[in-house]
XYZ file of C-alpha atoms in Angstrom:
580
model
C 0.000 0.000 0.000
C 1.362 3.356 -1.329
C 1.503 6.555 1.215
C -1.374 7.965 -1.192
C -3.561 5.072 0.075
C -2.582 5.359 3.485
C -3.256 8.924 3.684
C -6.907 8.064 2.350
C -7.214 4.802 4.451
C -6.801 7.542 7.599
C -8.943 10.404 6.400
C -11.778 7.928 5.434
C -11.634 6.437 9.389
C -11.265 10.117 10.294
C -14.625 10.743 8.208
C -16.597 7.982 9.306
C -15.259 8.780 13.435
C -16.686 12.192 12.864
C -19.900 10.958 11.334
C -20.230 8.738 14.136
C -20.302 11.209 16.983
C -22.462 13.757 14.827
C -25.240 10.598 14.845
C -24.784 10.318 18.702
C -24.882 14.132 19.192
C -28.118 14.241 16.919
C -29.709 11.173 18.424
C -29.030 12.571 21.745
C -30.699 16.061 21.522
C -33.095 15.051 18.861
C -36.370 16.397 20.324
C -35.077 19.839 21.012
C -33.970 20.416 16.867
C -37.471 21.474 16.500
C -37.078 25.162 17.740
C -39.123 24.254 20.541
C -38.346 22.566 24.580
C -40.006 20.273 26.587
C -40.495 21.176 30.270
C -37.702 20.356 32.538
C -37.205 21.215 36.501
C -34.558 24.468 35.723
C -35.688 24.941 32.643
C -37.022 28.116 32.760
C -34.092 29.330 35.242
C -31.626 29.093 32.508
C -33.709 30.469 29.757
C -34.019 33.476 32.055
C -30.102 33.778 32.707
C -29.925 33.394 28.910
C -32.525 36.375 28.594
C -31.075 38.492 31.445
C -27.425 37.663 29.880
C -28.979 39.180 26.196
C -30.810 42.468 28.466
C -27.297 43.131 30.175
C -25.314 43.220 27.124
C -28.092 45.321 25.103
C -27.598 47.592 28.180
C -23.787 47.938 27.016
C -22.462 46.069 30.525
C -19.979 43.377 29.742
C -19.387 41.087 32.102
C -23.728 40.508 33.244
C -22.601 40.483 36.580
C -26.203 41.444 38.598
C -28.587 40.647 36.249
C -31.774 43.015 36.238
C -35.101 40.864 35.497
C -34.984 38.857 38.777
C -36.973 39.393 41.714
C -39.538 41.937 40.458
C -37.017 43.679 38.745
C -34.866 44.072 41.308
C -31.513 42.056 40.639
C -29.567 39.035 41.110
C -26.304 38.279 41.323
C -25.975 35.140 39.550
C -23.488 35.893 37.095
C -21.189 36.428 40.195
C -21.965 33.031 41.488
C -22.824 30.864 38.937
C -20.527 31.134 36.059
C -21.937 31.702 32.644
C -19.294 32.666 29.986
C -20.401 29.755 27.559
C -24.401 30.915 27.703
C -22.985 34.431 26.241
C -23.413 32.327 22.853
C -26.965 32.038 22.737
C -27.610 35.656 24.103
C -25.598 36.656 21.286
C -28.420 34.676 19.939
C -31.011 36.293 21.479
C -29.517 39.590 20.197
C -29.577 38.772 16.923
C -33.596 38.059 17.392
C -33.695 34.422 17.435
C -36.424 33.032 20.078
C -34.908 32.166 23.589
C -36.216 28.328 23.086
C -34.274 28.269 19.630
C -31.360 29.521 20.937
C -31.432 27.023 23.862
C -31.777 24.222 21.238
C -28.698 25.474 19.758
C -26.534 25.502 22.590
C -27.365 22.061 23.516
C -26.835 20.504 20.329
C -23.103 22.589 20.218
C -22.753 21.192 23.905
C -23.585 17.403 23.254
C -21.214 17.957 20.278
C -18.481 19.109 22.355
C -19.639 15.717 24.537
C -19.210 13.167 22.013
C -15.685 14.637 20.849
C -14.088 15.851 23.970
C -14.968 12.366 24.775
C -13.407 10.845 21.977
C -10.257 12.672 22.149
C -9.739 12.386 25.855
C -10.007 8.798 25.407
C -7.713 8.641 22.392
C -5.178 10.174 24.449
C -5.388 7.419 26.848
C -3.623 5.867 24.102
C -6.013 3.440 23.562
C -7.519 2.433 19.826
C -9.974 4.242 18.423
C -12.691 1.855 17.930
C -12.460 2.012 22.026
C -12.553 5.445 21.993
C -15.784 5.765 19.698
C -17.426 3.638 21.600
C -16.824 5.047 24.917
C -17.915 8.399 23.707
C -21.103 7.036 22.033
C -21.794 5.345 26.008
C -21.202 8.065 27.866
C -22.888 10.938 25.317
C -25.902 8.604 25.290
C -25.646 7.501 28.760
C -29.367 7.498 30.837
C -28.168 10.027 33.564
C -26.713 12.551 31.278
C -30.028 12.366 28.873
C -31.475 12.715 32.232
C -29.729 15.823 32.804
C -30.887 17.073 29.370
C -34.538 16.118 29.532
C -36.042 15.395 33.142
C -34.112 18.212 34.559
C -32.945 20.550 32.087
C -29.718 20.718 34.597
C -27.724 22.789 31.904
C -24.716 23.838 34.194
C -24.417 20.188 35.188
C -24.716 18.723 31.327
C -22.213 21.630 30.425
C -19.671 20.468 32.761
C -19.998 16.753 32.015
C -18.964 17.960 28.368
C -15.136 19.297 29.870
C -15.116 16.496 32.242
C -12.962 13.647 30.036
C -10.726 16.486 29.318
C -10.041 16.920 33.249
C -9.425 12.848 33.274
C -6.953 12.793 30.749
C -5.478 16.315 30.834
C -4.172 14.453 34.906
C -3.251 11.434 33.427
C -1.189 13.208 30.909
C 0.385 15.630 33.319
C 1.427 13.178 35.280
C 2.483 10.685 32.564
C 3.490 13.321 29.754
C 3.378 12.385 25.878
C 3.925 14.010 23.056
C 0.995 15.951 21.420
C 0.108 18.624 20.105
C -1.814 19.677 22.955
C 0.450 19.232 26.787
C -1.366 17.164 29.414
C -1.049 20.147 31.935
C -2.684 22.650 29.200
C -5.559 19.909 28.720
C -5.641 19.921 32.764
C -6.758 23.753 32.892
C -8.991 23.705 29.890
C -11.292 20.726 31.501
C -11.253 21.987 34.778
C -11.779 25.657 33.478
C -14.884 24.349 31.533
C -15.989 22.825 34.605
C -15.612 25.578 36.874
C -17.701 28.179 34.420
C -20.558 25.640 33.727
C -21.565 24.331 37.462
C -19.550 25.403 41.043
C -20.832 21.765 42.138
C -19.930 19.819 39.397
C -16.075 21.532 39.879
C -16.142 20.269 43.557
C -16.939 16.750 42.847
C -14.144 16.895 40.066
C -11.960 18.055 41.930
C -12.638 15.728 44.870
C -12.372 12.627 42.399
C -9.125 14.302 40.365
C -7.308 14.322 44.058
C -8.461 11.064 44.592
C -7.319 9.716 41.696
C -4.155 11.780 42.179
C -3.704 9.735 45.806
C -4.116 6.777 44.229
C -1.133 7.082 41.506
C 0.759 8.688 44.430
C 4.234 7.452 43.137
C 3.379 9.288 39.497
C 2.068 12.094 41.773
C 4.553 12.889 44.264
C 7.507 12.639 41.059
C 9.577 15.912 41.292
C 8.833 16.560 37.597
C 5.091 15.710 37.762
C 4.510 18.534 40.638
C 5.946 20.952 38.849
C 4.070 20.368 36.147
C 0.921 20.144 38.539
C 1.694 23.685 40.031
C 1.927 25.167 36.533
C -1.264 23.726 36.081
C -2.696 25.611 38.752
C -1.286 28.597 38.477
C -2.136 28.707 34.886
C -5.955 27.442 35.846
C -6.117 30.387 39.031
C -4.725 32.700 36.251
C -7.363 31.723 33.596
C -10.310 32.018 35.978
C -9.296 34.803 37.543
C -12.156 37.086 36.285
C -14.763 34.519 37.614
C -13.016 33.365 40.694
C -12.278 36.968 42.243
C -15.260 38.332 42.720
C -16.944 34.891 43.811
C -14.468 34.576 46.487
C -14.755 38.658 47.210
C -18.626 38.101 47.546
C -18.355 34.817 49.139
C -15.967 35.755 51.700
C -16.755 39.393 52.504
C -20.579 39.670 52.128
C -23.404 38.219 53.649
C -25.537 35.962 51.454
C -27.769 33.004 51.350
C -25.487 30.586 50.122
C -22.293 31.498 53.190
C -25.201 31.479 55.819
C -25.113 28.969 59.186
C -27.985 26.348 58.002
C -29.536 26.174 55.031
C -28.595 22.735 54.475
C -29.867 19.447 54.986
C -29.379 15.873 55.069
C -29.388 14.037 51.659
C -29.218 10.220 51.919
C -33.149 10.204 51.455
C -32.485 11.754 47.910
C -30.201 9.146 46.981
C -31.246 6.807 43.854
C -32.838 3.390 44.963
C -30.269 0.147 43.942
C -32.949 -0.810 41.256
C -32.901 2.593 40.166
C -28.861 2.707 39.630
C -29.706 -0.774 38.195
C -32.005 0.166 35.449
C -34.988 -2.304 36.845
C -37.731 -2.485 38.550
C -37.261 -0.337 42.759
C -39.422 0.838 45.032
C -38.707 3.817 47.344
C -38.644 3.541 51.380
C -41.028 5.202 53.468
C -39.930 9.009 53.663
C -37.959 9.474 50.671
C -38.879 12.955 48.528
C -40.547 10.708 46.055
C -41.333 13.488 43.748
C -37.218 13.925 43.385
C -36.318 10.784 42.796
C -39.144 8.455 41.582
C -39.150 8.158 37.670
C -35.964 9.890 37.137
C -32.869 7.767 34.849
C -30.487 7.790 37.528
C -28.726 5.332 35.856
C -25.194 4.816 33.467
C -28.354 2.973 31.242
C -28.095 -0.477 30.150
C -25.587 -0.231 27.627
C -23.017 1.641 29.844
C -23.711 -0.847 32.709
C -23.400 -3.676 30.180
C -19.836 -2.417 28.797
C -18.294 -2.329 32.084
C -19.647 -5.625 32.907
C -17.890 -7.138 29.641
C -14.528 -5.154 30.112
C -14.255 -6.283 33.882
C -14.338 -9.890 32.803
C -12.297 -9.197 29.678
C -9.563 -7.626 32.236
C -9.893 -10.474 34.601
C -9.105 -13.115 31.328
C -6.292 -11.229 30.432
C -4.980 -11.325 33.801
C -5.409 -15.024 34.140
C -3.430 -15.644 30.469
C -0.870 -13.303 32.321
C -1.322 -10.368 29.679
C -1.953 -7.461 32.761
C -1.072 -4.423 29.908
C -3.670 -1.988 30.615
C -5.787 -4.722 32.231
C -5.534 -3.466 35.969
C -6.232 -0.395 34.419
C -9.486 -1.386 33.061
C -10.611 -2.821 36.645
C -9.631 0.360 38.385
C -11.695 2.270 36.556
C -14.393 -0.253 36.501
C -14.145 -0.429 40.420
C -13.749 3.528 40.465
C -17.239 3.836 38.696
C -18.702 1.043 41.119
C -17.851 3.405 43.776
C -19.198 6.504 42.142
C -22.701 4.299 42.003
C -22.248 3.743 45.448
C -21.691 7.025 46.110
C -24.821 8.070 44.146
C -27.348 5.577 46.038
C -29.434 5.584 49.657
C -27.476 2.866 50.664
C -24.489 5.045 51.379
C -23.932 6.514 55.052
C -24.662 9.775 54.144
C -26.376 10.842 56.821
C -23.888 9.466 59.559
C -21.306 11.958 58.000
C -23.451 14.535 58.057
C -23.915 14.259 62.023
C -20.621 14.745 62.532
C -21.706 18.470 62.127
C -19.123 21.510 60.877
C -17.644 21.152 58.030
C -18.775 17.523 56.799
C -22.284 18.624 57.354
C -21.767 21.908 55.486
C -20.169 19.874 52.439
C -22.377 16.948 52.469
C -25.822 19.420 52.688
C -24.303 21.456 49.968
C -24.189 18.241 47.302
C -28.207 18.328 47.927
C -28.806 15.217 46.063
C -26.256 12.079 45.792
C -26.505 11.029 42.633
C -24.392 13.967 41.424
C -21.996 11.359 41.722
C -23.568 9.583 38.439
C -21.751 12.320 36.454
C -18.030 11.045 37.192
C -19.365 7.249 37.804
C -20.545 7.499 34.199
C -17.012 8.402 32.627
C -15.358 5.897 34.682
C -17.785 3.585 33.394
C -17.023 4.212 29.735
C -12.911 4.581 30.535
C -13.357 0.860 32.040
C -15.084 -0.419 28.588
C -12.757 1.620 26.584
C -10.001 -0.389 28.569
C -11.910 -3.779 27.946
C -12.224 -2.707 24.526
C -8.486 -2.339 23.785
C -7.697 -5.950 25.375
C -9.475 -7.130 22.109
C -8.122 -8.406 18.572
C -9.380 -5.667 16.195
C -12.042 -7.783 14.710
C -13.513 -8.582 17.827
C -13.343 -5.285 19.239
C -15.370 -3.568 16.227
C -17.998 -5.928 16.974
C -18.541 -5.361 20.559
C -18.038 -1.529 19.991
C -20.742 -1.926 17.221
C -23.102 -3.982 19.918
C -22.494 -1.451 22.740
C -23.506 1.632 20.606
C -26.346 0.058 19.047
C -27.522 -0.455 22.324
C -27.080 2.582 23.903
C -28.598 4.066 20.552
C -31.445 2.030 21.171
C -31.502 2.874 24.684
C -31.515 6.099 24.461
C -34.377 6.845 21.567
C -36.725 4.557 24.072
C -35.217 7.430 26.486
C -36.624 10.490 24.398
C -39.458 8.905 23.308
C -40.931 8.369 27.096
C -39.794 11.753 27.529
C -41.481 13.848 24.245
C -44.564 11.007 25.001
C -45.558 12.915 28.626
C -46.078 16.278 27.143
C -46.030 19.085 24.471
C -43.140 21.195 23.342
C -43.009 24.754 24.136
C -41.644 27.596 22.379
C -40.758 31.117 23.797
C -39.421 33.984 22.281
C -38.293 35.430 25.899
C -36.563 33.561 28.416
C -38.549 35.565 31.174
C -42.026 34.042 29.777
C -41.502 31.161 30.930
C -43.986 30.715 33.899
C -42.199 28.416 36.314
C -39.355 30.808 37.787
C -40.854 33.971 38.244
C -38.562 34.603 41.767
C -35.748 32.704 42.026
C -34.265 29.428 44.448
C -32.729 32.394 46.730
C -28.911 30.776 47.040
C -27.902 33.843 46.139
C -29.890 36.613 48.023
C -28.026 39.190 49.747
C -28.410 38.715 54.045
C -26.260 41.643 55.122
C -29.568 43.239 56.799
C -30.803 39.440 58.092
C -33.093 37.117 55.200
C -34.422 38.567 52.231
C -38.117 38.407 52.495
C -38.979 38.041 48.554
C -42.666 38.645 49.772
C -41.953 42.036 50.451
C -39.974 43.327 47.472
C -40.096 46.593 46.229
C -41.074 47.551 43.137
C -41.165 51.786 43.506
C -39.048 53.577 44.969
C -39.895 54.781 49.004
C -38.511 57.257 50.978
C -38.070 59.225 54.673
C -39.996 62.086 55.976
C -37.890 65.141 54.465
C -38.100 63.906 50.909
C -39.917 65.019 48.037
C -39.542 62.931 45.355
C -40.274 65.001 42.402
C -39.461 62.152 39.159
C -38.517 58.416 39.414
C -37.307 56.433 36.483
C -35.907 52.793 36.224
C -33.772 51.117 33.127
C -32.409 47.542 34.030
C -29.805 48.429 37.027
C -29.673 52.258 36.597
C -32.049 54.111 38.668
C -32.758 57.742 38.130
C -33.942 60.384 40.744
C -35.034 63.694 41.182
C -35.840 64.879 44.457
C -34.789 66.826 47.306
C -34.788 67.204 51.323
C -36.782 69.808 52.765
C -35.650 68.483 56.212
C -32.679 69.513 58.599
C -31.210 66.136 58.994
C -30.174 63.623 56.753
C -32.956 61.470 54.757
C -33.063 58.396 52.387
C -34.348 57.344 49.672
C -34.534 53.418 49.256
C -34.612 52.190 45.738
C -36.123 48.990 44.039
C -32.614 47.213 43.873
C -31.051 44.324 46.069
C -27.897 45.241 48.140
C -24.912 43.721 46.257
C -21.502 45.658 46.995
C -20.843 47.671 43.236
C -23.880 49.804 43.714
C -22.863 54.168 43.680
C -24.909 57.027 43.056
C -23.659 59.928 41.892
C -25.266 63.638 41.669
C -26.297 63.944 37.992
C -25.139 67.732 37.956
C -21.560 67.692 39.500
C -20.789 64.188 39.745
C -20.228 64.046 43.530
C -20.856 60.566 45.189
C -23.306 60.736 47.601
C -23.544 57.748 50.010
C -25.659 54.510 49.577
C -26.152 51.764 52.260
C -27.783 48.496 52.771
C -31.809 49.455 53.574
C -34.650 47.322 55.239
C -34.933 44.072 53.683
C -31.915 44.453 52.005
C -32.862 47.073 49.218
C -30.152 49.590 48.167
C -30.463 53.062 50.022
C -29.128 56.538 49.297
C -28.725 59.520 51.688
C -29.569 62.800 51.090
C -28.232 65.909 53.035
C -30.682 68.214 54.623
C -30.940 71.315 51.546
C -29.939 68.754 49.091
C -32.134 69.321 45.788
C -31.275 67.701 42.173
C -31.088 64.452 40.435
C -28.799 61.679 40.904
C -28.071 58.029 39.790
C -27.299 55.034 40.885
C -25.714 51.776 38.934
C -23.735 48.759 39.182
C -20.431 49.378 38.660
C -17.802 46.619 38.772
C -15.222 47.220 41.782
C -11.504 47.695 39.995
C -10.083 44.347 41.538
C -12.427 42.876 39.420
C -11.569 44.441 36.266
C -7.954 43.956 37.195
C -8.821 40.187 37.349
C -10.953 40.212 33.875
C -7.691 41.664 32.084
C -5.161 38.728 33.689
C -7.720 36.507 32.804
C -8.035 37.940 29.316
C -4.255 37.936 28.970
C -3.899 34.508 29.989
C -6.551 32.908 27.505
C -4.565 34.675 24.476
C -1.024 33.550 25.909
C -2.166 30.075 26.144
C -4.164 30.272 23.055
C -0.496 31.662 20.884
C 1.548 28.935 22.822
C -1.296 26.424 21.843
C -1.036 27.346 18.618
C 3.005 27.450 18.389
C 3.440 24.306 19.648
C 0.691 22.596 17.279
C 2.751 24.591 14.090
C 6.112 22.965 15.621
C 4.271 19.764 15.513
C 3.283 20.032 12.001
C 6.413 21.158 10.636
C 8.411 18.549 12.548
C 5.661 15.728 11.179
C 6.895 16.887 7.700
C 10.038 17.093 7.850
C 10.688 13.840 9.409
């Protein structure tokens, strides 16, 4: 066979890879390619950070930081706390006119995209063949939990971050055990864990829980002189990367008073866990006390065809052990065990509760997981690493033909999936993300507490003032509030606006530009105060503190340094590959 052949041979496998994980992508957000969504349980709180994201930037603020239609109009700091820099796509989206439920659709066919082929590639750099590696990204892009994630509970943070999270996997095994691609293990590192950390705060927890497990586990790759410096780079490049998100999260988080950094709050969450049938894929039943409407009739399972692929590579590791072939064997049933662990994890069987009466800390970590079967998101990769691994123990022949048997029935899986799903009700279709009727508050995690609880009851929605005042014009746009008014009084009066306290908030007079001072008001609403004589117009806005900004430019800087070394190194590559 001539190099003209082989170059074809490798293109055509390319080709047919490519139209292999566009089929799972398509089969795997099917429904939602009509325009239109079907109801899921945050559903309509991510349309309306998509819509409040599109109102923000047609406002001319960039980062949304607070954004305005929340809470009667009166803020909400999500973009602070939950980051959001991928859903900026579809509220360019919105921008451009297309309806909110459109450009919902879009993003999650570009995210379960991203799924199959992250998931490909993270696997290929396992080193392992790529029949293995299509079939563990057909598993895990099809797997029941994730669809879950898509359909049941329209968890988009949490489906986002399961898209970067067999980039985190390999990007550690490759840092610690380097090769030589285009793209450096440590560089892969930050990339998953930075697409973690901006999709879902809890989802970056549990990866980063089972990343320092892992790490413990290969503690003699770990601990290698070479390998931590590579690991601090890593993190220092990651911190660096992030900085723009992290900063003020952690300036919030640890110098305000809010919700989410409140004593209680939480609560014990072993009755949440999934039932062993339910993990299982058969028939359960739910103990006496369990939050039945959580858990009952949700896929909190891998799905029979992921279940059924780690079954097959276990024993396929445990023959090769017994013929005395252990390459990449013990490999296979580590991450098989790892993923029987993460099910575990995930179920009502697990202690749970026992940790969390140990009170302090363990109870403030456990409560803040809310529901176990989080843990389906990692046990699910594992899963498909462990048949990937089974997979490669194979002869070729014999390993197409399994692949082709494990996607067919996860395919099949799956479509009986979406069709119970699309079966229970009607699509909908909005143009705006804040029609949607089932979030018309918020879940209150991140409601400011410096003046005690925000009561959401008693929101305001006009602006009220002190004795003294005369309020002579009132007018509201987003986050900018303008007044006109004055004090007819000999002492100091305030006016309190129809905005939540978040530290950012000034008002300035309109006329000279002088600050005049704002505080935190009853029930946490922003207040200004007015000196006795004082008569004129003055607003207040939002306006990012310049730590923050300082952090958005590192962060800025960072992405286009790694992005030019990225790109130097893959040039270096490609020269190298032809002149050798």
């Amino acid at each position: 066979m001539d190099m003209k052949q082989i170059v074809q041979n490798k293109r055509l496998r390319r080709c047919a890879v490519a139209c292999a994980l566009l089929a799972a992508a398509l089969l795997a957000c099917g429904p939602f390619l009509s325009g239109g969504v079907w109801h899921g349980s945050d559903l309509g709180y991510h349309l309306r950070r998509v819509e409040n994201i599109a109102m923000g930037l047609a406002d001319g603020r960039f980062p949304v930081r607070i954004q305005s239609d929340w809470l009667l109009g009166n803020g909400y700091a999500v973009g602070v706390f939950y980051g959001d820099i991928l859903l900026y796509f579809p509220a360019a989206l919105r921008l451009l006119g297309v309806p909110v439920t459109a450009a919902y659709d879009l993003y999650l066919f570009a995210v379960t995209l991203f799924t199959a082929a992250a998931a490909y590639y993270a696997v290929r750099r396992l080193a392992w063949p790529r029949m293995s590696a299509l079939a563990a990204a057909v598993l895990y892009t099809l797997s029941a939990y994730r669809l879950c994630d898509v359909t049941d509970r329209a968890a988009l943070g949490e489906y986002t971050a399961l898209a970067f999270l067999p980039l985190a996997a390999a990007g550690l095994w490759r840092t610690l055990c380097p090769d030589s691609s285009r793209l450096p293990g440590w560089l892969l590192l930050v990339l998953g864990l930075s697409g973690v950390l901006q999709s879902h705060l809890l989802s970056f927890e549990l990866t980063v829980l089972c990343l320092a497990l892992a790490a413990l586990v290969l503690a003699r790759r770990t601990f290698a002189r070479a390998a931590l410096v590579r690991l601090a780079g890593a993190a220092g490049a990651f911190c660096a990367l992030n900085a723009g998100f992290l900063v003020p999260l952690l300036d919030y988080y640890f110098t305000g008073k809010f919700q989410i950094n409140q004593p209680g709050g939480v609560e014990p969450i072993q009755q949440n866990g999934a039932a062993l049938g339910q993990l299982l894929g058969v028939g359960y039943a739910l103990d006496a006390g369990q939050q039945q409407d959580l858990v009952k009739g949700m896929a909190l399972t891998p799905g029979p065809a992921l279940l059924l692929g780690a079954l097959c590579a276990a024993g396929l590791a445990v023959r090769a052990l017994l013929r005395r072939r252990p390459a990449g064997a013990a490999a296979c049933l580590g991450l098989g065990a790892a993923g029987a662990l993460g099910l575990a994890l995930s179920s009502n069987l697990f202690p749970w509760d026992a940790l969390y009466a140990l009170g302090g800390a363990a109870e403030r970590l456990i409560g803040s997981l809310q529901f176990p079967w989080r843990f389906l998101g990692p046990a699910c990769l594992l899963l498909a690493l462990a048949a990937a691994g089974g997979l490669a123990l194979l002869r070729p022949r014999a390993r197409a033909v399994l692949a082709a048997v494990l996607c067919l029935l996860a395919a099949g899986s799956a479509a009986a999936q979406l069709q119970a799903y699309t079966a229970a009700a009607a699509p909908e279709s909005y143009v705006r993300g804040t029609e949607e009727p089932f979030w018309p508050m918020s879940c209150g995690h991140y409601l400011p507490a410096e003046n005690g609880p925000t009561d959401i009851n008693r929101l305001q929605t006009e602006a009220v003032w002190a004795d003294g005042i005369e309020m002579r014009d009132f007018q509201k746009q987003g986050l900018t509030v303008q007044v006109t008014a004055a004090n007819v009084s000999d002492v100091d009066a305030w006016v309190q606006l129809p905005l939540l306290w978040y530290r950012g908030y000034t008002a300035r007079d309109t006329a000279t530009g002088a600050a005049l001072p704002v505080f935190c008001g009853e029930n946490n609403a922003v207040g200004v105060w007015l000196a006795p004589g004082y008569s004129g117009s003055f607003t207040v806005d939002f306006r990012e503190p310049w730590h923050w900004r300082a952090a958005e430019v590192l962060s800025l800087a960072v992405c286009a340094a790694l992005g030019l070394c990225g790109a130097r190194r893959c040039l270096r590559k490609r020269m190298d590959q032809k002149n050798g």
